[in-house]
PDB file of C-alpha atoms and ligand atoms in Angstrom:
ATOM      1  CA  MET B 261      74.537  93.144  85.194  1.00  0.00           C
ATOM      2  CA  LYS B 262      75.485  90.084  87.267  1.00  0.00           C
ATOM      3  CA  CYS B 263      78.588  89.291  89.280  1.00  0.00           C
ATOM      4  CA  THR B 264      80.782  86.931  87.272  1.00  0.00           C
ATOM      5  CA  VAL B 265      81.689  85.060  90.478  1.00  0.00           C
ATOM      6  CA  CYS B 266      78.362  84.627  92.370  1.00  0.00           C
ATOM      7  CA  LYS B 267      75.717  85.779  89.835  1.00  0.00           C
ATOM      8  CA  GLY B 268      74.365  88.293  92.392  1.00  0.00           C
ATOM      9  CA  PRO B 269      73.770  91.946  91.352  1.00  0.00           C
ATOM     10  CA  ALA B 270      77.032  93.492  90.167  1.00  0.00           C
ATOM     11  CA  VAL B 271      78.171  96.997  91.196  1.00  0.00           C
ATOM     12  CA  ILE B 272      81.095  97.394  88.765  1.00  0.00           C
ATOM     13  CA  ASP B 273      82.247  96.091  85.409  1.00  0.00           C
ATOM     14  CA  ILE B 274      85.927  95.776  84.609  1.00  0.00           C
ATOM     15  CA  ARG B 275      86.248  95.651  80.862  1.00  0.00           C
ATOM     16  CA  ARG B 276      89.896  94.606  80.755  1.00  0.00           C
ATOM     17  CA  HIS B 277      88.961  91.480  82.776  1.00  0.00           C
ATOM     18  CA  ASN B 278      85.741  91.106  80.774  1.00  0.00           C
ATOM     19  CA  ALA B 279      83.972  90.615  84.130  1.00  0.00           C
ATOM     20  CA  ASN B 280      81.487  92.217  86.545  1.00  0.00           C
ATOM     21  CA  PHE B 281      81.602  92.079  90.318  1.00  0.00           C
ATOM     22  CA  CYS B 282      79.304  92.478  93.321  1.00  0.00           C
ATOM     23  CA  ALA B 283      80.691  94.560  96.209  1.00  0.00           C
ATOM     24  CA  GLU B 284      82.055  91.563  98.110  1.00  0.00           C
ATOM     25  CA  HIS B 285      83.786  90.000  95.133  1.00  0.00           C
ATOM     26  CA  PHE B 286      85.097  93.344  93.886  1.00  0.00           C
ATOM     27  CA  LEU B 287      86.739  94.067  97.264  1.00  0.00           C
ATOM     28  CA  ARG B 288      88.174  90.566  97.217  1.00  0.00           C
ATOM     29  CA  LEU B 289      89.508  91.147  93.687  1.00  0.00           C
ATOM     30  CA  CYS B 290      91.281  94.337  94.839  1.00  0.00           C
ATOM     31  CA  ARG B 291      92.921  92.552  97.765  1.00  0.00           C
ATOM     32  CA  ASP B 292      93.877  89.586  95.554  1.00  0.00           C
ATOM     33  CA  GLN B 293      95.423  91.858  92.931  1.00  0.00           C
ATOM     34  CA  VAL B 294      97.509  93.628  95.576  1.00  0.00           C
ATOM     35  CA  ALA B 295      98.544  90.302  97.120  1.00  0.00           C
ATOM     36  CA  LYS B 296      99.551  89.055  93.644  1.00  0.00           C
ATOM     37  CA  ALA B 297     101.633  92.170  92.904  1.00  0.00           C
ATOM     38  CA  ILE B 298     103.363  91.862  96.280  1.00  0.00           C
ATOM     39  CA  LYS B 299     104.146  88.188  95.660  1.00  0.00           C
ATOM     40  CA  ASP B 300     105.128  88.454  91.967  1.00  0.00           C
ATOM     41  CA  PHE B 301     107.577  91.285  92.585  1.00  0.00           C
ATOM     42  CA  ALA B 302     108.703  90.307  96.136  1.00  0.00           C
ATOM     43  CA  MET B 303     107.580  93.707  97.424  1.00  0.00           C
ATOM     44  CA  ILE B 304     106.970  93.214 101.141  1.00  0.00           C
ATOM     45  CA  GLU B 305     107.926  90.480 103.624  1.00  0.00           C
ATOM     46  CA  PRO B 306     105.449  89.640 106.413  1.00  0.00           C
ATOM     47  CA  SER B 307     107.974  90.835 109.021  1.00  0.00           C
ATOM     48  CA  ASP B 308     108.631  94.190 107.264  1.00  0.00           C
ATOM     49  CA  ARG B 309     107.565  97.500 108.750  1.00  0.00           C
ATOM     50  CA  ALA B 310     105.967  99.458 105.918  1.00  0.00           C
ATOM     51  CA  LEU B 311     105.512 103.210 105.652  1.00  0.00           C
ATOM     52  CA  VAL B 312     102.746 104.335 103.289  1.00  0.00           C
ATOM     53  CA  ALA B 313     103.049 107.769 101.659  1.00  0.00           C
ATOM     54  CA  VAL B 314      99.551 109.171 102.215  1.00  0.00           C
ATOM     55  CA  SER B 315      98.225 112.196 100.327  1.00  0.00           C
ATOM     56  CA  GLY B 316      94.565 111.988 101.376  1.00  0.00           C
ATOM     57  CA  GLY B 317      93.646 110.871  97.838  1.00  0.00           C
ATOM     58  CA  LYS B 318      91.929 107.594  96.960  1.00  0.00           C
ATOM     59  CA  ASP B 319      94.999 105.594  95.947  1.00  0.00           C
ATOM     60  CA  SER B 320      97.130 106.176  99.012  1.00  0.00           C
ATOM     61  CA  LEU B 321      94.266 105.632 101.474  1.00  0.00           C
ATOM     62  CA  ALA B 322      93.148 102.496  99.604  1.00  0.00           C
ATOM     63  CA  VAL B 323      96.618 100.952  99.527  1.00  0.00           C
ATOM     64  CA  TRP B 324      97.055 101.596 103.254  1.00  0.00           C
ATOM     65  CA  ASP B 325      93.654 100.008 103.943  1.00  0.00           C
ATOM     66  CA  ILE B 326      94.407  96.959 101.770  1.00  0.00           C
ATOM     67  CA  LEU B 327      97.846  96.381 103.310  1.00  0.00           C
ATOM     68  CA  VAL B 328      96.379  96.396 106.817  1.00  0.00           C
ATOM     69  CA  GLU B 329      93.556  94.077 105.627  1.00  0.00           C
ATOM     70  CA  LEU B 330      96.212  91.723 104.265  1.00  0.00           C
ATOM     71  CA  GLY B 331      97.905  91.673 107.688  1.00  0.00           C
ATOM     72  CA  TYR B 332     100.945  93.882 107.015  1.00  0.00           C
ATOM     73  CA  GLN B 333     102.333  96.307 109.615  1.00  0.00           C
ATOM     74  CA  ALA B 334     101.805  99.649 107.913  1.00  0.00           C
ATOM     75  CA  ASP B 335     101.988 103.213 109.228  1.00  0.00           C
ATOM     76  CA  GLY B 336     101.172 106.320 107.179  1.00  0.00           C
ATOM     77  CA  LEU B 337     103.219 109.415 106.374  1.00  0.00           C
ATOM     78  CA  TYR B 338     101.635 112.708 105.345  1.00  0.00           C
ATOM     79  CA  LEU B 339     103.744 115.504 103.848  1.00  0.00           C
ATOM     80  CA  GLY B 340     102.490 119.075 104.171  1.00  0.00           C
ATOM     81  CA  LEU B 341     103.594 120.747 100.929  1.00  0.00           C
ATOM     82  CA  GLY B 342     102.182 124.202 101.621  1.00  0.00           C
ATOM     83  CA  ILE B 343      99.900 124.191  98.552  1.00  0.00           C
ATOM     84  CA  GLY B 344      97.216 126.490 100.008  1.00  0.00           C
ATOM     85  CA  ASP B 345      93.709 125.119 100.713  1.00  0.00           C
ATOM     86  CA  TYR B 346      94.521 121.902  98.891  1.00  0.00           C
ATOM     87  CA  SER B 347      97.174 120.989 101.463  1.00  0.00           C
ATOM     88  CA  ASP B 348      94.888 121.962 104.364  1.00  0.00           C
ATOM     89  CA  ALA B 349      92.070 119.752 103.078  1.00  0.00           C
ATOM     90  CA  SER B 350      94.257 116.798 102.121  1.00  0.00           C
ATOM     91  CA  GLY B 351      96.030 116.840 105.507  1.00  0.00           C
ATOM     92  CA  GLU B 352      92.727 116.886 107.355  1.00  0.00           C
ATOM     93  CA  THR B 353      91.417 113.970 105.246  1.00  0.00           C
ATOM     94  CA  ALA B 354      94.534 111.879 105.930  1.00  0.00           C
ATOM     95  CA  ARG B 355      94.394 112.667 109.663  1.00  0.00           C
ATOM     96  CA  ALA B 356      90.696 111.785 109.919  1.00  0.00           C
ATOM     97  CA  PHE B 357      91.273 108.466 108.114  1.00  0.00           C
ATOM     98  CA  ALA B 358      94.072 107.479 110.509  1.00  0.00           C
ATOM     99  CA  ARG B 359      92.257 108.773 113.597  1.00  0.00           C
ATOM    100  CA  ASP B 360      89.038 106.842 112.814  1.00  0.00           C
ATOM    101  CA  ARG B 361      90.999 103.600 112.587  1.00  0.00           C
ATOM    102  CA  GLY B 362      93.496 104.261 115.392  1.00  0.00           C
ATOM    103  CA  TRP B 363      96.400 103.897 112.923  1.00  0.00           C
ATOM    104  CA  THR B 364      99.711 105.767 113.184  1.00  0.00           C
ATOM    105  CA  LEU B 365     100.162 108.738 110.834  1.00  0.00           C
ATOM    106  CA  LEU B 366     103.552 110.482 110.825  1.00  0.00           C
ATOM    107  CA  GLU B 367     103.651 114.043 109.532  1.00  0.00           C
ATOM    108  CA  VAL B 368     106.363 116.197 107.989  1.00  0.00           C
ATOM    109  CA  ASP B 369     105.581 119.808 107.105  1.00  0.00           C
ATOM    110  CA  LEU B 370     107.802 121.269 104.386  1.00  0.00           C
ATOM    111  CA  PRO B 371     107.178 124.977 105.235  1.00  0.00           C
ATOM    112  CA  THR B 372     107.666 124.481 108.992  1.00  0.00           C
ATOM    113  CA  GLU B 373     110.608 122.116 108.826  1.00  0.00           C
ATOM    114  CA  HIS B 374     112.450 123.326 105.735  1.00  0.00           C
ATOM    115  CA  GLY B 375     111.314 126.929 105.409  1.00  0.00           C
ATOM    116  CA  PHE B 376     109.554 126.945 102.024  1.00  0.00           C
ATOM    117  CA  ASP B 377     106.430 125.713 100.271  1.00  0.00           C
ATOM    118  CA  ILE B 378     106.104 124.176  96.793  1.00  0.00           C
ATOM    119  CA  PRO B 379     104.954 127.316  94.906  1.00  0.00           C
ATOM    120  CA  THR B 380     107.895 129.291  96.351  1.00  0.00           C
ATOM    121  CA  GLY B 381     110.408 126.461  95.930  1.00  0.00           C
ATOM    122  CA  ALA B 382     109.429 125.879  92.312  1.00  0.00           C
ATOM    123  CA  LYS B 383     109.781 129.558  91.406  1.00  0.00           C
ATOM    124  CA  ALA B 384     113.105 129.930  93.194  1.00  0.00           C
ATOM    125  CA  ALA B 385     114.551 126.840  91.548  1.00  0.00           C
ATOM    126  CA  ARG B 386     113.022 127.743  88.161  1.00  0.00           C
ATOM    127  CA  ARG B 387     111.441 124.332  88.053  1.00  0.00           C
ATOM    128  CA  VAL B 388     107.846 123.480  87.201  1.00  0.00           C
ATOM    129  CA  PRO B 389     105.918 122.909  90.468  1.00  0.00           C
ATOM    130  CA  CYS B 390     105.553 119.144  89.966  1.00  0.00           C
ATOM    131  CA  SER B 391     109.292 118.795  89.466  1.00  0.00           C
ATOM    132  CA  ALA B 392     110.179 120.673  92.701  1.00  0.00           C
ATOM    133  CA  CYS B 393     107.380 118.805  94.442  1.00  0.00           C
ATOM    134  CA  GLY B 394     108.400 115.349  93.202  1.00  0.00           C
ATOM    135  CA  LEU B 395     111.992 115.956  94.212  1.00  0.00           C
ATOM    136  CA  SER B 396     110.936 117.155  97.698  1.00  0.00           C
ATOM    137  CA  LYS B 397     108.530 114.263  98.193  1.00  0.00           C
ATOM    138  CA  ARG B 398     111.094 111.622  97.221  1.00  0.00           C
ATOM    139  CA  HIS B 399     113.615 113.140  99.587  1.00  0.00           C
ATOM    140  CA  LEU B 400     111.273 113.577 102.550  1.00  0.00           C
ATOM    141  CA  PHE B 401     109.659 110.130 102.166  1.00  0.00           C
ATOM    142  CA  ASP B 402     113.100 108.506 102.069  1.00  0.00           C
ATOM    143  CA  GLU B 403     114.285 110.456 105.060  1.00  0.00           C
ATOM    144  CA  ALA B 404     111.183 109.733 107.160  1.00  0.00           C
ATOM    145  CA  ALA B 405     111.360 106.017 106.330  1.00  0.00           C
ATOM    146  CA  ARG B 406     115.048 105.882 107.193  1.00  0.00           C
ATOM    147  CA  THR B 407     114.788 107.767 110.470  1.00  0.00           C
ATOM    148  CA  GLY B 408     111.683 105.781 111.465  1.00  0.00           C
ATOM    149  CA  GLY B 409     113.488 102.465 110.828  1.00  0.00           C
ATOM    150  CA  TYR B 410     110.994 101.293 108.169  1.00  0.00           C
ATOM    151  CA  ASP B 411     111.996  98.499 105.774  1.00  0.00           C
ATOM    152  CA  VAL B 412     109.831  99.540 102.882  1.00  0.00           C
ATOM    153  CA  LEU B 413     108.224 102.692 101.559  1.00  0.00           C
ATOM    154  CA  VAL B 414     104.858 102.194  99.835  1.00  0.00           C
ATOM    155  CA  THR B 415     103.287 104.560  97.313  1.00  0.00           C
ATOM    156  CA  GLY B 416      99.792 104.450  95.824  1.00  0.00           C
ATOM    157  CA  HIS B 417     100.786 104.595  92.136  1.00  0.00           C
ATOM    158  CA  ASN B 418      98.213 102.607  90.186  1.00  0.00           C
ATOM    159  CA  LEU B 419      98.186 101.064  86.716  1.00  0.00           C
ATOM    160  CA  ASP B 420      96.921 104.286  85.089  1.00  0.00           C
ATOM    161  CA  ASP B 421      99.774 106.265  86.687  1.00  0.00           C
ATOM    162  CA  GLU B 422     102.460 103.794  85.730  1.00  0.00           C
ATOM    163  CA  ALA B 423     101.186 103.333  82.170  1.00  0.00           C
ATOM    164  CA  ALA B 424     101.072 107.140  81.711  1.00  0.00           C
ATOM    165  CA  VAL B 425     104.610 107.606  83.070  1.00  0.00           C
ATOM    166  CA  LEU B 426     105.833 104.796  80.831  1.00  0.00           C
ATOM    167  CA  PHE B 427     104.064 106.348  77.845  1.00  0.00           C
ATOM    168  CA  GLY B 428     105.774 109.694  78.470  1.00  0.00           C
ATOM    169  CA  ASN B 429     109.173 108.057  78.945  1.00  0.00           C
ATOM    170  CA  VAL B 430     108.793 106.063  75.734  1.00  0.00           C
ATOM    171  CA  LEU B 431     107.576 109.046  73.718  1.00  0.00           C
ATOM    172  CA  HIS B 432     110.734 110.916  74.656  1.00  0.00           C
ATOM    173  CA  TRP B 433     112.993 107.836  74.908  1.00  0.00           C
ATOM    174  CA  GLN B 434     114.067 108.705  78.427  1.00  0.00           C
ATOM    175  CA  ASP B 435     116.196 105.614  78.833  1.00  0.00           C
ATOM    176  CA  ASP B 436     117.488 106.642  82.277  1.00  0.00           C
ATOM    177  CA  TYR B 437     113.913 106.868  83.569  1.00  0.00           C
ATOM    178  CA  LEU B 438     112.909 103.670  81.773  1.00  0.00           C
ATOM    179  CA  GLY B 439     115.658 101.840  83.675  1.00  0.00           C
ATOM    180  CA  ARG B 440     114.173 102.964  86.957  1.00  0.00           C
ATOM    181  CA  GLN B 441     110.509 102.436  86.138  1.00  0.00           C
ATOM    182  CA  LEU B 442     109.969  99.292  88.181  1.00  0.00           C
ATOM    183  CA  PRO B 443     107.289  98.319  90.715  1.00  0.00           C
ATOM    184  CA  VAL B 444     110.085  97.652  93.237  1.00  0.00           C
ATOM    185  CA  LEU B 445     113.270  99.654  93.699  1.00  0.00           C
ATOM    186  CA  PRO B 446     115.803  97.980  95.980  1.00  0.00           C
ATOM    187  CA  ALA B 447     117.067  99.482  99.235  1.00  0.00           C
ATOM    188  CA  ARG B 448     120.283 101.474  98.943  1.00  0.00           C
ATOM    189  CA  GLN B 449     122.695 103.171 101.362  1.00  0.00           C
ATOM    190  CA  GLY B 450     120.389 102.775 104.338  1.00  0.00           C
ATOM    191  CA  PHE B 451     117.353 103.990 102.395  1.00  0.00           C
ATOM    192  CA  PRO B 452     114.354 101.692 102.213  1.00  0.00           C
ATOM    193  CA  ARG B 453     113.006  99.591  99.379  1.00  0.00           C
ATOM    194  CA  LYS B 454     110.246 101.377  97.419  1.00  0.00           C
ATOM    195  CA  VAL B 455     107.199  99.530  96.202  1.00  0.00           C
ATOM    196  CA  LYS B 456     103.969 100.160  94.249  1.00  0.00           C
ATOM    197  CA  PRO B 457     101.454  97.479  95.244  1.00  0.00           C
ATOM    198  CA  LEU B 458      98.567  99.019  93.215  1.00  0.00           C
ATOM    199  CA  VAL B 459     100.143  98.434  89.791  1.00  0.00           C
ATOM    200  CA  ARG B 460      97.546  95.794  88.927  1.00  0.00           C
ATOM    201  CA  LEU B 461      94.580  98.101  89.687  1.00  0.00           C
ATOM    202  CA  GLY B 462      93.272 101.140  87.824  1.00  0.00           C
ATOM    203  CA  GLU B 463      92.128 104.566  88.969  1.00  0.00           C
ATOM    204  CA  ARG B 464      88.434 103.815  88.529  1.00  0.00           C
ATOM    205  CA  GLU B 465      88.785 100.663  90.608  1.00  0.00           C
ATOM    206  CA  MET B 466      90.496 102.552  93.427  1.00  0.00           C
ATOM    207  CA  ALA B 467      87.695 105.130  93.521  1.00  0.00           C
ATOM    208  CA  ALA B 468      85.137 102.308  93.651  1.00  0.00           C
ATOM    209  CA  TYR B 469      87.145 100.549  96.368  1.00  0.00           C
ATOM    210  CA  CYS B 470      87.065 103.687  98.542  1.00  0.00           C
ATOM    211  CA  VAL B 471      83.333 104.210  98.030  1.00  0.00           C
ATOM    212  CA  LEU B 472      82.536 100.580  98.901  1.00  0.00           C
ATOM    213  CA  ARG B 473      84.807 100.642 101.962  1.00  0.00           C
ATOM    214  CA  GLY B 474      83.362 103.968 103.158  1.00  0.00           C
ATOM    215  CA  ILE B 475      86.730 105.731 102.824  1.00  0.00           C
ATOM    216  CA  ASP B 476      86.376 109.490 102.659  1.00  0.00           C
ATOM    217  CA  TYR B 477      89.112 110.774 100.306  1.00  0.00           C
ATOM    218  CA  ILE B 478      89.952 114.154  98.860  1.00  0.00           C
ATOM    219  CA  VAL B 479      88.476 114.385  95.380  1.00  0.00           C
ATOM    220  CA  GLU B 480      89.952 117.748  94.311  1.00  0.00           C
ATOM    221  CA  GLU B 481      93.094 117.587  92.230  1.00  0.00           C
ATOM    222  CA  CYS B 482      96.144 119.558  93.272  1.00  0.00           C
ATOM    223  CA  PRO B 483      95.829 123.077  91.728  1.00  0.00           C
ATOM    224  CA  MET B 484      99.440 122.821  90.517  1.00  0.00           C
ATOM    225  CA  ALA B 485      98.596 119.861  88.272  1.00  0.00           C
ATOM    226  CA  ALA B 486      96.850 121.956  85.601  1.00  0.00           C
ATOM    227  CA  GLY B 487      98.674 121.637  82.290  1.00  0.00           C
ATOM    228  CA  ASN B 488     100.824 118.820  83.634  1.00  0.00           C
ATOM    229  CA  LYS B 489     102.014 116.575  80.761  1.00  0.00           C
ATOM    230  CA  HIS B 490     101.265 113.482  82.802  1.00  0.00           C
ATOM    231  CA  LEU B 491      97.530 114.294  82.730  1.00  0.00           C
ATOM    232  CA  GLY B 492      97.667 114.596  78.927  1.00  0.00           C
ATOM    233  CA  TYR B 493      99.316 111.163  78.650  1.00  0.00           C
ATOM    234  CA  LYS B 494      96.612 109.716  80.901  1.00  0.00           C
ATOM    235  CA  GLU B 495      93.871 111.174  78.721  1.00  0.00           C
ATOM    236  CA  ALA B 496      95.506 109.813  75.567  1.00  0.00           C
ATOM    237  CA  LEU B 497      95.768 106.330  77.099  1.00  0.00           C
ATOM    238  CA  ASN B 498      92.158 106.516  78.308  1.00  0.00           C
ATOM    239  CA  LEU B 499      91.039 107.018  74.706  1.00  0.00           C
ATOM    240  CA  ILE B 500      93.043 104.010  73.564  1.00  0.00           C
ATOM    241  CA  GLU B 501      91.820 101.905  76.504  1.00  0.00           C
ATOM    242  CA  ALA B 502      88.177 102.767  75.755  1.00  0.00           C
ATOM    243  CA  ALA B 503      88.600 101.449  72.206  1.00  0.00           C
ATOM    244  CA  SER B 504      90.721  98.492  73.233  1.00  0.00           C
ATOM    245  CA  PRO B 505      90.296  97.404  76.885  1.00  0.00           C
ATOM    246  CA  GLY B 506      93.402  95.865  78.432  1.00  0.00           C
ATOM    247  CA  THR B 507      95.862  97.990  76.441  1.00  0.00           C
ATOM    248  CA  LYS B 508      97.252  99.810  79.499  1.00  0.00           C
ATOM    249  CA  HIS B 509      97.824  96.514  81.268  1.00  0.00           C
ATOM    250  CA  ASP B 510      99.534  94.959  78.228  1.00  0.00           C
ATOM    251  CA  PHE B 511     101.647  98.070  77.656  1.00  0.00           C
ATOM    252  CA  TYR B 512     102.922  98.261  81.249  1.00  0.00           C
ATOM    253  CA  PHE B 513     103.289  94.563  82.050  1.00  0.00           C
ATOM    254  CA  GLY B 514     104.670  93.841  78.562  1.00  0.00           C
ATOM    255  CA  PHE B 515     107.331  96.479  79.216  1.00  0.00           C
ATOM    256  CA  LEU B 516     108.237  94.879  82.565  1.00  0.00           C
ATOM    257  CA  ALA B 517     108.399  91.379  81.099  1.00  0.00           C
ATOM    258  CA  ARG B 518     110.020  92.077  77.749  1.00  0.00           C
ATOM    259  CA  ALA B 519     111.780  95.425  77.628  1.00  0.00           C
ATOM    260  CA  SER B 520     112.648  96.772  81.063  1.00  0.00           C
ATOM    261  CA  ALA B 521     115.778  94.588  81.527  1.00  0.00           C
ATOM    262  CA  ARG B 522     117.340  96.324  78.507  1.00  0.00           C
ATOM    263  CA  PHE B 523     117.312  99.620  80.372  1.00  0.00           C
ATOM    264  CA  THR B 524     118.120  98.538  83.929  1.00  0.00           C
ATOM    265  CA  PRO B 525     121.933  98.008  83.601  1.00  0.00           C
ATOM    266  CA  ASP B 526     122.473 101.741  83.038  1.00  0.00           C
ATOM    267  CA  ALA B 527     120.239 102.600  85.982  1.00  0.00           C
ATOM    268  CA  VAL B 528     122.101 100.127  88.207  1.00  0.00           C
ATOM    269  CA  ALA B 529     125.476 101.551  87.112  1.00  0.00           C
ATOM    270  CA  GLU B 530     124.181 105.053  87.805  1.00  0.00           C
ATOM    271  CA  ARG B 531     122.996 103.979  91.272  1.00  0.00           C
ATOM    272  CA  GLU B 532     126.425 102.561  92.076  1.00  0.00           C
ATOM    273  CA  LEU B 533     128.031 105.930  91.380  1.00  0.00           C
ATOM    274  CA  LEU B 534     125.904 107.698  93.985  1.00  0.00           C
ATOM    275  CA  GLN B 535     127.552 109.022  97.098  1.00  0.00           C
ATOM    276  CA  ALA B 536     126.168 110.459 100.341  1.00  0.00           C
ATOM    277  CA  CYS B 537     125.122 114.132 100.239  1.00  0.00           C
ATOM    278  CA  ALA B 538     127.611 116.190 102.265  1.00  0.00           C
ATOM    279  CA  ARG B 539     124.725 117.916 104.086  1.00  0.00           C
ATOM    280  CA  CYS B 540     122.007 115.320 104.636  1.00  0.00           C
ATOM    281  CA  GLY B 541     123.496 111.935 103.694  1.00  0.00           C
ATOM    282  CA  ALA B 542     120.961 111.185 100.941  1.00  0.00           C
ATOM    283  CA  PRO B 543     122.353 109.335  97.882  1.00  0.00           C
ATOM    284  CA  THR B 544     123.349 111.833  95.186  1.00  0.00           C
ATOM    285  CA  PRO B 545     125.534 111.939  92.069  1.00  0.00           C
ATOM    286  CA  GLY B 546     127.084 115.268  93.168  1.00  0.00           C
ATOM    287  CA  GLU B 547     128.469 116.556  96.438  1.00  0.00           C
ATOM    288  CA  VAL B 548     125.214 118.144  97.633  1.00  0.00           C
ATOM    289  CA  CYS B 549     121.850 116.553  96.782  1.00  0.00           C
ATOM    290  CA  ALA B 550     119.157 118.260  94.700  1.00  0.00           C
ATOM    291  CA  PHE B 551     116.891 118.713  97.725  1.00  0.00           C
ATOM    292  CA  CYS B 552     119.543 120.516  99.782  1.00  0.00           C
ATOM    293  CA  ARG B 553     120.219 122.769  96.774  1.00  0.00           C
ATOM    294  CA  LEU B 554     116.500 123.458  96.465  1.00  0.00           C
ATOM    295  CA  VAL B 555     116.346 124.399 100.161  1.00  0.00           C
ATOM    296  CA  ASP B 556     119.215 126.852  99.653  1.00  0.00           C
ATOM    297  CA  ARG B 557     117.503 128.551  96.731  1.00  0.00           C
ATOM    298  CA  ALA B 558     113.984 128.524  98.143  1.00  0.00           C
ATOM    299  CA  THR B 559     114.510 129.820 101.643  1.00  0.00           C
ATOM    300  CA  ASP B 560     114.800 133.549 102.289  1.00  0.00           C
ATOM    301  CA  ARG B 561     112.526 134.141  99.298  1.00  0.00           C
ATOM    302  CA  GLU B 562     109.283 135.999  99.308  1.00  0.00           C
ATOM    303  CA  ALA B 563     106.399 133.502  99.413  1.00  0.00           C
ATOM    304  CA  VAL B 564     104.693 132.838  96.058  1.00  0.00           C
ATOM    305  CA  PRO B 565     100.877 132.532  96.180  1.00  0.00           C
ATOM    306  CA  VAL B 566      99.459 129.238  94.938  1.00  0.00           C
ATOM    307  CA  ALA B 567      97.706 130.934  92.003  1.00  0.00           C
ATOM    308  CA  LEU B 568     100.982 132.413  90.703  1.00  0.00           C
ATOM    309  CA  GLY B 569     102.947 129.196  91.141  1.00  0.00           C
ATOM    310  CA  ARG B 570     100.362 127.321  89.069  1.00  0.00           C
ATOM    311  CA  ARG B 571     101.307 126.211  85.582  1.00  0.00           C
ATOM    312  CA  PRO B 572      99.350 127.661  82.686  1.00  0.00           C
ATOM    313  CA  GLY B 573      96.579 125.124  82.014  1.00  0.00           C
TER     314      GLY B 573
HETATM  315 FE1  LIG G 249     103.003 117.987  93.758  1.00  0.00          FE
HETATM  316 FE2  LIG G 249     102.399 118.300  91.162  1.00  0.00          FE
HETATM  317 FE3  LIG G 249     101.288 116.333  92.592  1.00  0.00          FE
HETATM  318 FE4  LIG G 249     100.617 118.869  93.075  1.00  0.00          FE
HETATM  319  S1  LIG G 249     100.250 117.736  91.168  1.00  0.00           S
HETATM  320  S2  LIG G 249     101.058 117.310  94.622  1.00  0.00           S
HETATM  321  S3  LIG G 249     102.579 119.920  92.723  1.00  0.00           S
HETATM  322  S4  LIG G 249     103.470 116.553  92.090  1.00  0.00           S
HETATM  323 ZN1  LIG G 250      79.722  88.264  93.691  1.00  0.00          ZN
HETATM  324 ZN1  LIG G 251     121.172 116.636 100.856  1.00  0.00          ZN
END
């Protein structure tokens, strides 16, 4: 297998591009794809201060690495979610990555600062763990970016993630979610813009990027993810992609180019109705935001062990 660019020995094939790459040209491809996403969707200005949500997994560490390589000012943010050994290991991985490079990593710990962990919060709120977790993460990322004076919040969602979310939203015709499923969400009420610079790159490419760059990332999946519908959608799309390379890309980018505008007016109208949460100031449709309500229900509860909070797989 030869590199399509230089004809040297290739280390990876990318079937949707019908091309193979050596290490040097693969790393260049990753940086070019991120630069293209940033430019096409006006994600980040050179003068912006970016905050990268870092989980210790391949995608978030890779996007942080690529942004710094591209010359952006980017700090990291790690959220401790209190998910047993998984949180301990992912926190240590994120810290080691930042420490080795001398980069700034902010940390927020949900149990210490808000009095509950995800297994306990999910049970108290009668939500599935990923729902309580997603809600907490969105809130805490927003808050940390706002208080730190960052212009833009970066997440490591890749093409596989976005195609799977889109697939789920289309299967159930979740038009409110479809209106918000964009690679850039504008700033609102003092909260930063949110961007996904990895939308042009897949999961396998991000793992290869980390290996070639010598980035040590946490490989274990979160124990709460078992049985998660999102994983099922990913598997279904992987089967389709294997038979027809490029389908995920066409599905996601076709949606952005040809369908997404039909759903955005409702999402924009919904956003305009938001007001500041009476407790924390976060934008919310009600008087008190969902995170503050979760805190109320989850604190003063007996802690739930990780194994019991886990969804049936
Ligand atoms: Fe949170 Fe679910 Fe992701 Fe685990 S899998 S970190 S519970 S969203
Ligand atoms: Zn090459
Ligand atoms: Zn609130």
